[in-house]
Coordinates of C-alpha atoms in Angstrom, one line a residue:
M1 CA -18.2 -22.4 52.3
N2 CA -15.7 -21.9 49.8
N3 CA -14.9 -18.2 50.6
P4 CA -12.1 -17.4 48.2
S5 CA -8.6 -15.4 50.6
P6 CA -8.9 -11.8 50.7
G7 CA -7.7 -9.6 47.2
I8 CA -7.4 -12.6 45.6
P9 CA -10.6 -12.4 42.5
A10 CA -12.6 -15.5 42.8
S11 CA -12.9 -17.6 39.6
E12 CA -15.7 -18.7 38.1
P13 CA -16.5 -22.6 38.4
G14 CA -15.0 -24.2 36.1
S15 CA -12.1 -22.1 35.3
G16 CA -8.4 -22.8 35.2
G17 CA -8.7 -18.7 36.4
L18 CA -5.1 -17.8 35.6
M19 CA -3.0 -20.9 35.1
K20 CA -6.0 -21.8 32.2
A21 CA -4.3 -18.6 30.8
M22 CA -1.0 -18.6 30.6
S23 CA -0.1 -20.9 27.6
P24 CA 2.5 -24.4 29.1
G25 CA 5.6 -22.5 27.3
V26 CA 5.8 -19.8 29.7
V27 CA 4.2 -22.2 32.2
D28 CA 7.4 -23.6 32.0
Y29 CA 9.7 -20.2 31.6
L30 CA 8.7 -18.4 34.9
F31 CA 9.2 -22.2 36.7
R32 CA 12.7 -22.8 35.1
Q33 CA 13.0 -18.7 36.1
L34 CA 11.9 -19.4 39.5
V35 CA 14.0 -21.9 40.4
T36 CA 17.4 -20.0 39.1
G37 CA 16.2 -16.8 41.7
R38 CA 16.1 -15.2 37.7
P39 CA 13.5 -12.8 37.3
P40 CA 10.4 -13.8 36.0
E41 CA 10.9 -10.7 31.9
D42 CA 13.4 -12.5 29.5
V43 CA 15.6 -10.1 28.5
Q44 CA 17.8 -12.9 26.7
W45 CA 16.3 -12.5 23.2
E46 CA 16.3 -9.0 23.4
Q47 CA 21.2 -9.5 23.2
E48 CA 20.6 -12.3 20.8
G49 CA 20.4 -10.2 17.2
I50 CA 17.8 -8.2 15.4
S51 CA 14.5 -7.4 17.8
L52 CA 10.8 -8.4 16.0
D53 CA 10.7 -4.6 16.1
A54 CA 13.5 -3.6 14.7
Q55 CA 13.4 -6.4 11.7
P56 CA 12.5 -5.0 8.4
E57 CA 8.7 -6.3 7.4
G58 CA 9.4 -8.2 4.8
A59 CA 10.6 -12.2 3.6
E60 CA 13.1 -12.1 6.7
L61 CA 9.7 -10.7 9.4
A62 CA 7.3 -13.0 7.6
R63 CA 10.2 -16.6 7.9
R64 CA 11.2 -15.2 11.9
L65 CA 7.5 -14.8 12.3
S66 CA 6.4 -17.8 10.4
E67 CA 8.6 -20.1 12.8
T68 CA 7.7 -19.1 15.5
D69 CA 6.9 -21.1 18.8
I70 CA 4.0 -18.8 20.2
D71 CA 2.8 -20.8 22.8
A72 CA 6.8 -20.4 23.9
L73 CA 6.4 -17.2 24.1
T74 CA 6.2 -14.6 27.4
P75 CA 3.5 -12.4 27.4
V76 CA 5.9 -9.6 26.5
E77 CA 7.1 -11.3 23.7
L78 CA 4.0 -12.7 22.1
F79 CA 3.0 -8.5 22.8
H80 CA 6.3 -7.7 20.5
Y81 CA 5.1 -11.1 18.2
V82 CA 1.6 -9.3 17.4
R83 CA 3.1 -6.2 16.8
A84 CA 5.6 -7.4 14.2
A85 CA 2.4 -9.5 12.6
Q86 CA 0.7 -5.7 12.0
R87 CA 3.4 -3.9 11.0
L88 CA 4.0 -7.0 7.6
A89 CA 0.1 -7.5 7.6
S90 CA 0.3 -3.5 7.1
W91 CA 3.1 -3.9 4.7
A92 CA 2.5 -6.7 2.6
E93 CA -1.3 -4.5 2.6
G94 CA 0.8 -2.4 1.3
L95 CA 2.2 -3.8 -2.0
R96 CA -1.4 -5.4 -2.3
Q97 CA -3.1 -0.9 -3.1
T98 CA 0.1 -0.7 -5.2
A99 CA -0.7 -3.3 -8.2
V100 CA -5.0 -3.6 -7.3
G101 CA -3.9 0.2 -8.3
R102 CA -1.2 -0.4 -11.1
Y103 CA -3.0 -2.9 -12.5
C104 CA -6.1 -0.8 -12.9
H105 CA -4.3 2.6 -13.8
P106 CA -1.9 0.9 -15.7
P107 CA 1.3 3.5 -17.0
A108 CA 1.0 4.9 -20.1
A109 CA 2.4 2.7 -22.6
A110 CA 6.1 4.6 -24.5
P111 CA 5.7 5.0 -28.3
R112 CA 7.1 2.1 -30.1
P113 CA 9.0 2.7 -32.9
A114 CA 7.2 2.2 -36.7
S115 CA 8.0 -1.4 -37.9
R116 CA 9.6 -0.9 -41.1
P117 CA 8.5 -3.2 -44.5
A118 CA 10.0 -6.0 -44.9
S119 CA 12.3 -5.1 -48.3

């Protein structure tokens, strides 16, 4: 008979439960925190320079997002990563819409001076 412990939800057969939902990088990070006696929250990344939340939209934010190993992020870091990626996508969409508007409705050209015939 397979009775789950009280207070712990039974997992479906074939699923890995909670551990299946956690990436290897997160499991490794949490294990290191446990071994050293530190809390499972990572606050050091907030002290190592500009956070993803504060990084302005543009090439630098795109670079940081593209170089991030998302498997190594904690759940909180992954949340901030997703929000930063959404901000970057919105910013890029705004650039695209501006360019399409400019393409479809070019500004009125300034009058050109009349060319003089060569004498």
